[in-house]
mmCIF file of C-alpha atoms in Angstrom:
data_model
loop_
_atom_site.group_PDB
_atom_site.id
_atom_site.type_symbol
_atom_site.label_atom_id
_atom_site.label_comp_id
_atom_site.label_asym_id
_atom_site.label_seq_id
_atom_site.Cartn_x
_atom_site.Cartn_y
_atom_site.Cartn_z
ATOM 1 C CA GLY A 21 0.128 -0.135 0.076
ATOM 2 C CA THR A 22 0.685 3.482 -0.450
ATOM 3 C CA PHE A 23 -0.338 6.450 1.690
ATOM 4 C CA CYS A 24 -1.179 9.733 -0.173
ATOM 5 C CA THR A 25 -2.427 13.184 1.087
ATOM 6 C CA VAL A 26 -4.001 15.695 -1.310
ATOM 7 C CA SER A 27 -4.408 19.322 -1.293
ATOM 8 C CA GLU A 28 -5.773 21.499 -4.319
ATOM 9 C CA LEU A 29 -5.456 25.149 -5.023
ATOM 10 C CA GLY A 30 -7.411 26.125 -8.374
ATOM 11 C CA ALA A 31 -6.156 23.927 -10.876
ATOM 12 C CA GLU A 32 -3.210 22.454 -9.369
ATOM 13 C CA ILE A 33 -3.910 19.144 -7.420
ATOM 14 C CA TRP A 34 -0.728 18.067 -5.254
ATOM 15 C CA LEU A 35 -0.244 14.529 -3.657
ATOM 16 C CA ALA A 36 2.308 13.690 -1.110
ATOM 17 C CA CYS A 37 2.771 9.820 -1.063
ATOM 18 C CA GLN A 38 4.777 7.400 0.868
ATOM 19 C CA ASP A 39 5.145 3.849 -0.233
ATOM 20 C CA ASN A 40 5.820 0.388 1.552
ATOM 21 C CA SER A 41 9.587 0.901 1.452
ATOM 22 C CA ASN A 42 9.539 4.445 3.030
ATOM 23 C CA LEU A 43 10.253 6.430 -0.461
ATOM 24 C CA ASN A 44 8.562 9.738 -0.486
ATOM 25 C CA TRP A 45 7.109 11.147 -3.660
ATOM 26 C CA VAL A 46 5.040 14.250 -4.621
ATOM 27 C CA LEU A 47 2.729 13.954 -7.708
ATOM 28 C CA ARG A 48 1.702 17.470 -9.337
ATOM 29 C CA SER A 49 -0.977 18.349 -11.618
ATOM 30 C CA ALA A 50 -1.285 21.836 -13.015
ATOM 31 C CA ASP A 51 -4.186 21.084 -15.263
ATOM 32 C CA GLY A 52 -6.786 19.596 -12.834
ATOM 33 C CA GLY A 53 -5.754 15.979 -12.895
ATOM 34 C CA SER A 54 -5.380 15.291 -16.678
ATOM 35 C CA THR A 55 -1.699 15.158 -16.672
ATOM 36 C CA TRP A 56 0.724 14.405 -13.848
ATOM 37 C CA THR A 57 4.393 14.865 -12.998
ATOM 38 C CA ALA A 58 6.007 12.673 -10.186
ATOM 39 C CA TYR A 59 9.001 14.109 -8.096
ATOM 40 C CA ARG A 60 11.131 11.961 -5.382
ATOM 41 C CA LEU A 61 11.561 13.665 -2.269
ATOM 42 C CA PRO A 62 15.104 14.078 -0.497
ATOM 43 C CA ALA A 63 16.086 11.322 1.560
ATOM 44 C CA ALA A 64 16.047 13.893 4.315
ATOM 45 C CA ALA A 65 12.380 14.553 3.802
ATOM 46 C CA SER A 66 11.044 11.392 5.272
ATOM 47 C CA GLY A 67 7.665 10.783 7.113
ATOM 48 C CA THR A 68 5.663 13.569 5.299
ATOM 49 C CA ASN A 69 2.621 14.625 7.315
ATOM 50 C CA GLY A 70 0.750 16.214 4.619
ATOM 51 C CA ILE A 71 1.097 18.463 1.682
ATOM 52 C CA PHE A 72 -0.565 22.202 1.324
ATOM 53 C CA ALA A 73 -0.748 24.160 -1.787
ATOM 54 C CA THR A 74 0.390 27.907 -1.070
ATOM 55 C CA GLY A 75 0.149 29.439 -4.550
ATOM 56 C CA PRO A 76 1.079 28.769 -8.106
ATOM 57 C CA ASP A 77 3.820 26.155 -8.345
ATOM 58 C CA SER A 78 4.260 26.355 -4.431
ATOM 59 C CA ALA A 79 3.668 23.971 -1.719
ATOM 60 C CA VAL A 80 4.664 23.247 1.587
ATOM 61 C CA MET A 81 4.805 20.090 3.763
ATOM 62 C CA PRO A 82 5.539 19.620 7.480
ATOM 63 C CA ILE A 83 7.899 16.569 7.863
ATOM 64 C CA GLY A 84 9.295 15.228 11.099
ATOM 65 C CA GLY A 85 9.508 18.533 12.873
ATOM 66 C CA SER A 86 10.550 20.579 9.867
ATOM 67 C CA LEU A 87 8.810 22.376 7.091
ATOM 68 C CA TRP A 88 9.813 21.942 3.294
ATOM 69 C CA ARG A 89 8.768 24.245 0.578
ATOM 70 C CA THR A 90 8.703 24.311 -3.069
ATOM 71 C CA THR A 91 8.319 27.095 -5.644
ATOM 72 C CA ASN A 92 9.037 25.648 -8.855
ATOM 73 C CA GLY A 93 6.058 22.903 -8.949
ATOM 74 C CA GLY A 94 7.897 19.990 -6.848
ATOM 75 C CA LYS A 95 11.090 20.123 -8.763
ATOM 76 C CA ALA A 96 13.285 21.066 -5.907
ATOM 77 C CA TRP A 97 12.419 21.329 -2.193
ATOM 78 C CA THR A 98 14.092 23.094 0.490
ATOM 79 C CA GLN A 99 14.034 23.011 4.409
ATOM 80 C CA SER A 100 12.384 26.336 5.431
ATOM 81 C CA TRP A 101 12.123 25.895 9.184
ATOM 82 C CA PRO A 102 13.919 25.315 11.084
ATOM 83 C CA ALA A 103 16.862 27.115 9.073
ATOM 84 C CA SER A 104 19.132 24.421 7.933
#
């Protein structure tokens, strides 16, 4: 099984998923679900507790006491809190 959480903002849909081997993925659709792009999260970003769309191409995820953020549609994620 795979566990996923979802967030939507306008036509953007975000899924944060963790599979049986504890790999974390983010799937994003910019067109209401017609097409999807998947990105693997950095190894340090394990144990996602949800995903929250915050604006165009942007989302945040609370992960293990940290806050991770993307502003480029999920291509890159940075730990924004606490400052790394």
